[in-house]
Amino acid sequence: AQTVTQSQPEMSVQEAETVTLSCTYDTSESDYYLFWYKQPPSRQMILVIRQEAYKQQNATENRFSVNFQKAAKSFSLKISDSQLGDAAMYFCAYRGMDSNYQLIWGAGTKLIIKP
Amino acid sequence: NAGVTQTPKFQVLKTGQSMTLQCAQDMNHEYMSWYRQDPGMGLRLIHYSVGAGITDQGEVPNGYNVSRSTTEDFPLRLLSAAPSQTSVYFCASSLLAGGRETQYFGPGTRLLVL
């Protein structure tokens, strides 16, 4: 069975600086999707970025980028120029191609932005 | 385009009561699902549907029923609420293929069972 691990329960960063959130996963599949979702205090689950495993190029969305290392089964999220509005829980999620479209979730990382 | 909507936002139930959590989407998504989120954990799949008339169980289906009579709606029913069902419930939807499988989430329903 696939698993997703986020080893950092909490991270803090100074406003305007860069922070990297870690995620590792375990799978025997060769093709899959990986996602980072943000959950602010409102509890709304918001997609931050997605990566298709067959693409070697790392996904980027404005200040958010990933470092996808397929062989190492690692999928970290880098947030540049951190802003107060980035404070939230961040969840890493995996979706295989053979699954019931289920997203497998990590336990989350709480990101604190220091002004 | 409202996306995924959920009602109610918050509900308190007594043990043994029944209720239905509503979920609707206006994006013509084939896939709809229900997750629950418990403290310190990621989301866990309860039930899902790949189209009208088709539903199946996820990781934690016990105590919950679903139906999918239309593409737009996917209600989740608790037949006899238990304190262990206290949680935040999220509905999500997506297309099924074509590289557009990203799941979009509703705002959540917070359920407290006393």
Coordinates of N, CA and C in Angstrom, one line a residue:
Chain A
A1 N 0.8 -1.2 0.0 CA 0.0 0.0 0.0 C 0.9 1.3 0.0
Q2 N 0.3 2.3 -0.6 CA 1.1 3.5 -0.7 C 1.0 4.3 0.6
T3 N 2.1 4.9 1.0 CA 2.1 5.8 2.2 C 2.8 7.1 1.8
V4 N 2.4 8.1 2.6 CA 3.0 9.5 2.4 C 3.4 9.9 3.8
T5 N 4.6 10.4 3.9 CA 5.2 10.8 5.2 C 5.7 12.3 5.1
Q6 N 5.2 13.1 6.0 CA 5.7 14.4 6.2 C 6.3 14.5 7.6
S7 N 7.6 14.6 7.6 CA 8.4 14.4 8.9 C 8.5 15.7 9.7
Q8 N 8.0 16.8 9.2 CA 8.1 18.1 9.9 C 6.7 18.5 10.4
P9 N 6.3 18.2 11.7 CA 5.0 18.6 12.1 C 4.8 20.1 12.1
E10 N 5.9 20.9 12.2 CA 5.8 22.3 12.3 C 7.1 23.0 11.7
M11 N 6.9 24.0 11.0 CA 8.0 24.8 10.4 C 7.7 26.3 10.6
S12 N 8.8 27.1 10.8 CA 8.6 28.5 10.9 C 9.6 29.2 10.0
V13 N 9.2 30.3 9.5 CA 10.1 31.1 8.6 C 9.8 32.6 8.8
Q14 N 10.8 33.3 8.6 CA 10.7 34.8 8.6 C 10.0 35.3 7.3
E15 N 9.1 36.2 7.5 CA 8.5 36.8 6.3 C 9.5 37.2 5.3
A16 N 9.2 36.9 4.0 CA 10.1 37.3 2.8 C 11.2 36.3 2.6
E17 N 11.4 35.3 3.5 CA 12.4 34.3 3.3 C 11.9 33.1 2.7
T18 N 12.7 32.1 2.4 CA 12.4 30.9 1.7 C 12.3 29.7 2.7
V19 N 11.3 28.8 2.5 CA 11.2 27.7 3.4 C 10.9 26.5 2.5
T20 N 11.4 25.3 2.9 CA 11.1 24.1 2.2 C 10.4 23.1 3.1
L21 N 9.3 22.5 2.6 CA 8.6 21.5 3.4 C 8.9 20.1 2.7
S22 N 9.1 19.1 3.5 CA 9.5 17.8 3.0 C 8.3 16.9 2.9
C23 N 8.4 16.0 2.0 CA 7.4 14.9 1.8 C 8.1 13.7 1.1
T24 N 7.9 12.6 1.7 CA 8.4 11.3 1.0 C 7.2 10.4 0.9
Y25 N 7.3 9.5 0.0 CA 6.2 8.6 -0.3 C 6.8 7.2 -0.6
D26 N 5.9 6.2 -0.5 CA 6.3 4.9 -0.8 C 5.3 4.3 -1.8
T27 N 5.7 3.8 -2.9 CA 4.9 3.2 -3.9 C 5.6 2.3 -4.8
S28 N 4.9 1.3 -5.4 CA 5.5 0.4 -6.4 C 5.1 0.8 -7.8
E29 N 4.2 1.8 -7.9 CA 3.8 2.3 -9.2 C 4.8 3.1 -9.9
S30 N 4.8 3.2 -11.2 CA 5.7 4.0 -11.9 C 5.1 5.3 -12.4
D31 N 3.8 5.3 -12.4 CA 3.1 6.5 -12.9 C 2.1 6.9 -11.8
Y32 N 2.1 8.2 -11.4 CA 1.2 8.7 -10.4 C 1.2 10.2 -10.4
Y33 N 0.4 10.8 -9.5 CA 0.3 12.2 -9.3 C 0.7 12.5 -7.9
L34 N 1.3 13.7 -7.7 CA 1.6 14.2 -6.4 C 1.1 15.6 -6.3
F35 N 0.6 15.9 -5.1 CA 0.0 17.2 -4.9 C 0.5 17.8 -3.6
W36 N 0.5 19.1 -3.5 CA 0.5 19.9 -2.3 C -0.8 20.7 -2.1
Y37 N -1.4 20.5 -1.0 CA -2.6 21.3 -0.7 C -2.3 22.1 0.6
K38 N -2.9 23.3 0.6 CA -2.8 24.2 1.7 C -4.2 24.3 2.4
Q39 N -4.1 24.2 3.8 CA -5.3 24.4 4.5 C -5.2 25.5 5.6
P40 N -5.7 26.7 5.3 CA -5.6 27.8 6.2 C -6.6 27.6 7.4
P41 N -6.6 28.5 8.3 CA -7.6 28.3 9.5 C -9.0 28.2 9.1
S42 N -9.4 28.6 7.9 CA -10.8 28.5 7.4 C -11.1 27.0 7.1
R43 N -10.1 26.2 7.1 CA -10.2 24.7 6.8 C -10.5 24.4 5.3
Q44 N -10.6 25.4 4.5 CA -10.7 25.1 3.1 C -9.5 24.4 2.6
M45 N -9.6 23.4 1.8 CA -8.4 22.7 1.2 C -8.2 23.3 -0.2
I46 N -7.0 23.9 -0.3 CA -6.7 24.6 -1.5 C -5.5 24.0 -2.2
L47 N -5.7 23.7 -3.5 CA -4.5 23.1 -4.3 C -3.5 24.1 -4.4
V48 N -2.2 23.8 -4.1 CA -1.1 24.7 -4.3 C -0.4 24.3 -5.6
I49 N -0.1 23.0 -5.8 CA 0.7 22.6 -6.9 C 0.6 21.1 -7.1
R50 N 0.7 20.7 -8.4 CA 0.7 19.3 -8.7 C 1.8 18.9 -9.6
Q51 N 2.2 17.6 -9.5 CA 3.3 17.1 -10.3 C 2.9 15.7 -10.9
E52 N 3.1 15.5 -12.2 CA 2.9 14.2 -12.8 C 4.2 13.5 -12.7
A53 N 4.2 12.2 -12.3 CA 5.4 11.5 -12.1 C 6.2 11.3 -13.4
Y54 N 5.5 11.3 -14.6 CA 6.2 11.0 -15.8 C 6.9 12.3 -16.3
K55 N 6.6 13.4 -15.7 CA 7.3 14.6 -16.1 C 8.6 14.8 -15.3
Q56 N 9.7 15.0 -15.9 CA 10.9 15.2 -15.2 C 11.1 16.6 -14.7
Q57 N 10.4 17.5 -15.4 CA 10.5 19.0 -15.0 C 9.7 19.2 -13.7
N58 N 10.3 19.9 -12.8 CA 9.7 20.3 -11.6 C 8.6 21.3 -11.8
A59 N 7.4 21.1 -11.2 CA 6.3 22.0 -11.3 C 6.6 23.3 -10.6
T60 N 6.1 24.4 -11.1 CA 6.2 25.7 -10.5 C 4.9 26.5 -10.7
E61 N 4.5 27.2 -9.6 CA 3.4 28.1 -9.6 C 3.7 29.3 -8.8
N62 N 4.1 30.3 -9.5 CA 4.5 31.6 -8.9 C 5.6 31.4 -7.9
R63 N 5.3 31.7 -6.6 CA 6.3 31.5 -5.5 C 6.5 30.1 -5.0
F64 N 5.7 29.2 -5.5 CA 5.7 27.8 -5.1 C 6.4 26.9 -6.1
S65 N 7.3 26.1 -5.7 CA 7.9 25.2 -6.6 C 8.2 23.9 -5.9
V66 N 8.4 22.8 -6.6 CA 8.7 21.5 -6.0 C 10.0 21.0 -6.5
N67 N 10.6 20.2 -5.6 CA 11.8 19.4 -6.0 C 11.4 17.9 -6.0
F68 N 11.1 17.4 -7.2 CA 10.6 16.1 -7.3 C 11.8 15.2 -7.6
Q69 N 12.0 14.2 -6.8 CA 13.1 13.3 -6.9 C 12.5 11.9 -7.0
K70 N 12.2 11.4 -8.2 CA 11.4 10.2 -8.3 C 12.1 9.0 -7.8
A71 N 13.4 8.8 -8.0 CA 14.2 7.7 -7.5 C 14.2 7.7 -6.0
A72 N 14.3 8.8 -5.4 CA 14.3 8.9 -4.0 C 12.9 9.0 -3.3
K73 N 11.9 9.0 -4.2 CA 10.5 9.1 -3.7 C 10.4 10.3 -2.8
S74 N 10.8 11.4 -3.3 CA 10.8 12.7 -2.5 C 10.1 13.8 -3.2
F75 N 9.3 14.6 -2.5 CA 8.5 15.6 -3.2 C 8.4 16.8 -2.3
S76 N 9.4 17.7 -2.3 CA 9.4 18.8 -1.3 C 8.8 20.0 -2.0
L77 N 8.3 20.9 -1.2 CA 7.7 22.1 -1.6 C 8.5 23.3 -1.1
K78 N 8.9 24.2 -2.0 CA 9.7 25.4 -1.7 C 8.8 26.6 -1.9
I79 N 8.7 27.4 -0.8 CA 7.9 28.6 -0.9 C 8.9 29.8 -0.8
S80 N 9.0 30.6 -1.8 CA 9.9 31.7 -1.9 C 9.2 33.0 -1.4
D81 N 9.9 33.9 -0.9 CA 9.4 35.2 -0.5 C 8.1 35.0 0.3
S82 N 8.3 34.3 1.4 CA 7.1 33.9 2.3 C 6.3 35.1 2.7
Q83 N 5.0 34.9 2.7 CA 4.1 36.0 3.0 C 3.2 35.5 4.2
L84 N 2.6 36.5 4.9 CA 1.8 36.2 6.1 C 0.7 35.3 5.7
G85 N 0.1 35.5 4.5 CA -1.0 34.7 4.0 C -0.6 33.2 3.7
D86 N 0.7 32.9 3.8 CA 1.1 31.5 3.5 C 0.9 30.7 4.8
A87 N 0.7 31.3 5.9 CA 0.6 30.5 7.2 C -0.6 29.6 7.0
A88 N -0.4 28.3 7.3 CA -1.4 27.3 7.1 C -0.9 25.9 7.4
M89 N -1.7 24.9 7.3 CA -1.3 23.5 7.3 C -1.0 23.2 5.8
Y90 N 0.1 22.5 5.6 CA 0.3 22.0 4.2 C 0.4 20.5 4.2
F91 N -0.4 20.0 3.2 CA -0.5 18.5 3.1 C 0.0 18.1 1.8
C92 N 0.8 17.0 1.8 CA 1.3 16.3 0.6 C 0.4 15.2 0.4
A93 N 0.0 14.9 -0.9 CA -0.9 13.8 -1.2 C -0.5 13.1 -2.5
Y94 N -0.8 11.9 -2.5 CA -0.4 11.0 -3.6 C -1.6 10.4 -4.2
R95 N -1.6 10.2 -5.6 CA -2.7 9.5 -6.2 C -2.2 8.6 -7.3
G96 N -2.4 7.4 -7.1 CA -1.9 6.4 -8.1 C -2.8 6.3 -9.3
M97 N -2.4 5.6 -10.3 CA -3.2 5.4 -11.5 C -4.1 4.1 -11.3
D98 N -3.7 3.2 -10.5 CA -4.4 2.0 -10.3 C -5.4 2.0 -9.2
S99 N -5.4 3.1 -8.4 CA -6.2 3.2 -7.2 C -7.6 3.6 -7.6
N100 N -8.4 3.7 -6.6 CA -9.8 4.1 -6.8 C -9.9 5.6 -6.8
Y101 N -8.9 6.3 -7.4 CA -8.7 7.7 -7.5 C -8.5 8.3 -6.1
Q102 N -8.3 7.5 -5.1 CA -8.1 8.0 -3.7 C -6.8 8.8 -3.6
L103 N -6.9 9.9 -2.9 CA -5.7 10.6 -2.5 C -5.2 10.0 -1.2
I104 N -3.9 9.7 -1.1 CA -3.3 9.2 0.1 C -2.6 10.4 0.7
W105 N -2.8 10.8 1.9 CA -2.4 12.0 2.5 C -1.3 11.8 3.6
G106 N -0.4 12.8 3.6 CA 0.5 12.9 4.8 C -0.2 13.5 5.9
A107 N 0.4 13.6 7.1 CA -0.2 14.1 8.3 C -0.2 15.6 8.4
G108 N 0.6 16.2 7.5 CA 0.6 17.7 7.4 C 1.7 18.3 8.1
T109 N 2.1 19.6 7.7 CA 3.1 20.4 8.3 C 2.5 21.8 8.5
K110 N 2.5 22.2 9.8 CA 2.0 23.5 10.1 C 3.1 24.6 9.8
L111 N 2.8 25.5 9.0 CA 3.8 26.6 8.6 C 3.4 27.8 9.3
I112 N 4.4 28.4 10.1 CA 4.2 29.6 10.8 C 5.1 30.7 10.1
I113 N 4.5 31.8 9.8 CA 5.3 32.9 9.2 C 5.5 34.0 10.3
K114 N 6.7 34.3 10.5 CA 7.1 35.3 11.5 C 7.2 36.7 10.9
P115 N 6.5 37.7 11.4 CA 6.6 39.0 10.7 C 7.9 39.7 11.0
Chain B
N1 N -19.9 30.1 -11.3 CA -19.4 28.7 -11.0 C -19.1 28.6 -9.5
A2 N -19.9 27.9 -8.8 CA -19.8 27.9 -7.3 C -18.7 26.8 -6.9
G3 N -18.3 25.9 -7.8 CA -17.4 24.9 -7.4 C -18.0 23.8 -6.6
V4 N -17.4 23.4 -5.5 CA -18.0 22.4 -4.6 C -18.6 23.0 -3.4
T5 N -19.9 22.8 -3.1 CA -20.5 23.3 -2.0 C -20.9 22.2 -1.0
Q6 N -20.9 22.6 0.3 CA -21.3 21.6 1.3 C -22.2 22.3 2.3
T7 N -23.2 21.6 2.8 CA -24.1 22.0 3.8 C -24.4 20.9 4.8
P8 N -24.5 21.1 6.1 CA -24.3 22.4 6.8 C -22.8 22.6 7.0
K9 N -22.4 23.8 7.5 CA -21.0 24.0 7.9 C -20.7 23.4 9.2
F10 N -21.7 23.4 10.1 CA -21.4 22.8 11.4 C -22.7 22.2 11.9
Q11 N -22.6 21.0 12.6 CA -23.7 20.3 13.1 C -23.4 19.6 14.4
V12 N -24.3 19.6 15.3 CA -24.1 18.9 16.6 C -25.2 17.8 16.6
L13 N -24.8 16.6 16.8 CA -25.8 15.5 16.9 C -25.7 14.7 18.2
K14 N -26.7 14.1 18.6 CA -26.7 13.2 19.7 C -26.4 11.8 19.2
T15 N -25.8 11.0 20.0 CA -25.5 9.6 19.7 C -26.8 8.9 19.3
G16 N -26.8 8.2 18.1 CA -27.9 7.5 17.6 C -28.8 8.3 16.6
Q17 N -28.6 9.6 16.5 CA -29.3 10.4 15.5 C -28.8 10.1 14.1
S18 N -29.6 10.4 13.2 CA -29.2 10.3 11.8 C -29.2 11.7 11.2
M19 N -28.4 11.8 10.1 CA -28.4 13.1 9.4 C -27.7 12.8 8.0
T20 N -27.9 13.8 7.1 CA -27.3 13.8 5.8 C -26.5 15.0 5.6
L21 N -25.2 14.8 5.2 CA -24.4 15.9 4.8 C -24.5 16.0 3.3
Q22 N -24.8 17.3 2.9 CA -25.0 17.5 1.4 C -23.7 18.0 0.7
C23 N -23.6 17.6 -0.5 CA -22.5 18.0 -1.3 C -23.0 18.2 -2.8
A24 N -22.6 19.3 -3.4 CA -23.0 19.5 -4.8 C -21.8 20.2 -5.5
Q25 N -21.7 19.9 -6.8 CA -20.7 20.5 -7.6 C -21.3 20.9 -9.0
D26 N -20.9 22.0 -9.5 CA -21.4 22.5 -10.8 C -20.4 22.5 -11.9
M27 N -19.4 21.6 -11.8 CA -18.3 21.6 -12.8 C -18.4 20.4 -13.7
N28 N -19.5 19.6 -13.6 CA -19.8 18.4 -14.4 C -18.7 17.4 -14.2
H29 N -18.2 17.3 -13.0 CA -17.2 16.3 -12.7 C -17.8 14.9 -12.5
E30 N -17.1 13.9 -13.1 CA -17.6 12.5 -12.9 C -17.3 12.0 -11.5
Y31 N -16.2 12.3 -11.0 CA -15.7 11.8 -9.8 C -16.1 12.6 -8.6
M32 N -16.7 12.0 -7.6 CA -17.0 12.7 -6.3 C -16.6 11.8 -5.1
S33 N -16.2 12.4 -4.0 CA -15.8 11.6 -2.9 C -16.0 12.3 -1.6
W34 N -16.0 11.5 -0.5 CA -16.1 12.1 0.8 C -14.9 11.6 1.6
Y35 N -14.3 12.6 2.3 CA -13.2 12.3 3.2 C -13.5 12.8 4.6
R36 N -12.9 12.2 5.6 CA -13.0 12.8 6.9 C -11.5 13.1 7.4
Q37 N -11.5 14.2 8.2 CA -10.2 14.7 8.7 C -10.2 14.7 10.2
D38 N -9.4 13.9 10.8 CA -9.3 13.9 12.2 C -8.0 14.6 12.7
P39 N -7.9 15.1 13.9 CA -6.8 15.9 14.4 C -5.5 15.1 14.2
G40 N -4.4 15.7 13.6 CA -3.1 15.1 13.5 C -3.0 14.1 12.4
M41 N -4.0 14.0 11.6 CA -4.0 13.0 10.5 C -4.4 13.7 9.2
G42 N -3.9 13.1 8.1 CA -4.4 13.5 6.8 C -5.8 13.0 6.6
L43 N -6.4 13.3 5.4 CA -7.7 13.0 5.1 C -7.8 11.5 4.8
R44 N -8.9 10.9 5.1 CA -9.2 9.5 4.8 C -10.5 9.3 4.0
L45 N -10.4 8.5 3.0 CA -11.5 8.4 2.1 C -12.6 7.5 2.7
I46 N -13.9 8.0 2.6 CA -15.0 7.3 3.1 C -15.7 6.5 2.0
H47 N -16.2 7.2 1.1 CA -16.9 6.6 -0.1 C -16.6 7.5 -1.3
Y48 N -16.7 6.9 -2.5 CA -16.5 7.7 -3.7 C -17.5 7.2 -4.8
S49 N -17.5 8.0 -5.8 CA -18.4 7.7 -7.0 C -17.7 8.2 -8.3
V50 N -17.8 7.3 -9.3 CA -17.2 7.7 -10.6 C -18.3 8.1 -11.6
G51 N -19.5 8.2 -11.1 CA -20.6 8.7 -12.0 C -21.9 8.4 -11.4
A52 N -23.0 9.0 -12.0 CA -24.3 8.8 -11.4 C -24.7 7.3 -11.4
G53 N -25.2 6.8 -10.3 CA -25.5 5.4 -10.1 C -24.4 4.5 -9.7
I54 N -23.2 5.0 -9.6 CA -22.0 4.2 -9.3 C -21.3 4.7 -8.0
T55 N -21.3 3.9 -7.0 CA -20.6 4.3 -5.7 C -19.8 3.1 -5.3
D56 N -18.8 3.4 -4.4 CA -18.0 2.3 -3.9 C -17.3 2.8 -2.6
Q57 N -16.8 1.8 -1.8 CA -16.3 2.1 -0.5 C -14.8 2.6 -0.6
G58 N -14.5 3.5 0.3 CA -13.1 3.9 0.5 C -12.4 3.2 1.6
E59 N -11.6 3.9 2.3 CA -10.8 3.3 3.4 C -11.6 3.1 4.7
V60 N -12.5 4.0 5.0 CA -13.2 4.0 6.3 C -14.7 4.1 6.1
P61 N -15.4 3.2 5.4 CA -16.8 3.3 5.0 C -17.8 3.0 6.1
N62 N -17.4 2.3 7.2 CA -18.4 1.8 8.2 C -19.1 3.0 8.9
G63 N -20.5 2.9 8.9 CA -21.3 3.9 9.5 C -21.8 4.9 8.6
Y64 N -21.4 4.8 7.3 CA -21.8 5.9 6.3 C -22.4 5.2 5.1
N65 N -23.4 5.9 4.5 CA -24.0 5.5 3.3 C -24.0 6.6 2.3
V66 N -23.9 6.3 1.0 CA -23.9 7.3 0.0 C -24.8 6.9 -1.2
S67 N -25.2 7.8 -2.0 CA -25.9 7.5 -3.2 C -25.5 8.6 -4.2
R68 N -25.7 8.3 -5.5 CA -25.4 9.3 -6.5 C -26.4 9.2 -7.6
S69 N -27.5 9.9 -7.4 CA -28.6 9.9 -8.4 C -28.4 10.9 -9.5
T70 N -27.6 11.9 -9.3 CA -27.3 12.9 -10.4 C -25.8 13.1 -10.4
T71 N -25.3 13.7 -11.5 CA -23.9 14.0 -11.6 C -23.5 15.1 -10.5
E72 N -24.4 16.0 -10.2 CA -24.1 17.1 -9.4 C -24.1 16.8 -7.9
D73 N -24.9 15.9 -7.4 CA -25.1 15.7 -5.9 C -24.5 14.4 -5.4
F74 N -24.0 14.5 -4.2 CA -23.4 13.2 -3.6 C -23.5 13.3 -2.1
P75 N -24.7 13.0 -1.6 CA -24.9 13.2 -0.1 C -24.3 12.0 0.6
L76 N -23.9 12.3 1.9 CA -23.4 11.3 2.8 C -24.3 11.2 4.0
R77 N -24.7 10.0 4.2 CA -25.7 9.7 5.3 C -25.1 9.0 6.5
L78 N -25.3 9.5 7.7 CA -25.0 8.9 8.9 C -26.3 8.3 9.4
L79 N -26.4 7.0 9.5 CA -27.6 6.3 9.9 C -27.8 6.4 11.4
S80 N -26.8 6.2 12.2 CA -26.8 6.2 13.7 C -25.5 6.8 14.2
A81 N -25.5 8.1 14.4 CA -24.2 8.7 14.7 C -23.6 8.2 16.0
A82 N -22.3 8.1 16.0 CA -21.5 7.7 17.1 C -20.4 8.8 17.4
P83 N -20.0 8.9 18.7 CA -19.0 9.9 19.0 C -17.7 9.7 18.1
S84 N -17.4 8.5 17.7 CA -16.2 8.3 16.9 C -16.4 8.9 15.5
Q85 N -17.5 9.4 15.1 CA -17.7 10.1 13.9 C -17.6 11.6 14.0
T86 N -17.2 12.0 15.2 CA -16.9 13.5 15.3 C -15.7 13.7 14.5
S87 N -15.8 14.7 13.6 CA -14.7 14.9 12.6 C -15.1 16.1 11.7
V88 N -14.2 16.4 10.8 CA -14.5 17.4 9.8 C -14.6 16.6 8.5
Y89 N -15.7 16.8 7.7 CA -16.0 16.1 6.5 C -15.8 17.0 5.3
F90 N -15.0 16.4 4.3 CA -14.8 17.2 3.1 C -15.4 16.4 1.9
C91 N -16.0 17.1 1.1 CA -16.4 16.5 -0.2 C -15.5 17.0 -1.3
A92 N -15.1 16.2 -2.2 CA -14.2 16.6 -3.3 C -14.7 16.1 -4.6
S93 N -14.4 16.7 -5.7 CA -14.8 16.3 -7.0 C -13.6 16.5 -8.0
S94 N -13.7 15.7 -9.1 CA -12.7 15.9 -10.2 C -13.2 15.3 -11.5
L95 N -12.5 15.7 -12.6 CA -12.7 14.9 -13.8 C -11.9 13.6 -13.6
L96 N -12.2 12.7 -14.5 CA -11.6 11.3 -14.4 C -10.3 11.1 -15.2
A97 N -10.2 11.9 -16.3 CA -9.1 11.5 -17.2 C -8.7 12.8 -18.0
G98 N -7.7 12.6 -18.8 CA -7.2 13.7 -19.6 C -6.3 14.6 -18.9
G99 N -5.6 14.1 -17.9 CA -4.7 15.0 -17.2 C -5.3 16.0 -16.3
R100 N -6.6 15.9 -16.0 CA -7.3 16.9 -15.3 C -7.9 16.3 -14.0
E101 N -7.1 15.4 -13.4 CA -7.7 14.7 -12.3 C -7.5 15.4 -10.9
T102 N -7.1 16.6 -10.9 CA -7.0 17.3 -9.7 C -8.3 17.4 -9.0
Q103 N -8.3 17.0 -7.7 CA -9.5 17.1 -6.9 C -9.7 18.4 -6.2
Y104 N -10.9 18.9 -6.3 CA -11.3 20.2 -5.8 C -12.2 20.0 -4.6
F105 N -12.0 20.7 -3.5 CA -12.6 20.4 -2.2 C -13.7 21.5 -1.9
G106 N -14.7 21.0 -1.2 CA -15.7 21.9 -0.6 C -15.1 22.5 0.7
P107 N -15.9 23.4 1.3 CA -15.4 24.1 2.5 C -15.4 23.2 3.8
G108 N -16.0 22.1 3.7 CA -16.0 21.2 4.9 C -17.2 21.3 5.8
T109 N -17.6 20.3 6.5 CA -18.6 20.2 7.5 C -18.0 19.7 8.8
R110 N -18.2 20.5 9.8 CA -17.7 20.1 11.1 C -18.8 19.5 11.9
L111 N -18.6 18.2 12.2 CA -19.6 17.4 12.9 C -19.2 17.0 14.3
L112 N -20.0 17.3 15.3 CA -19.8 16.9 16.7 C -20.9 16.0 17.1
V113 N -20.5 14.8 17.6 CA -21.5 13.8 18.0 C -21.3 13.7 19.6
L114 N -22.3 14.0 20.3 CA -22.2 13.9 21.8 C -22.8 12.6 22.3

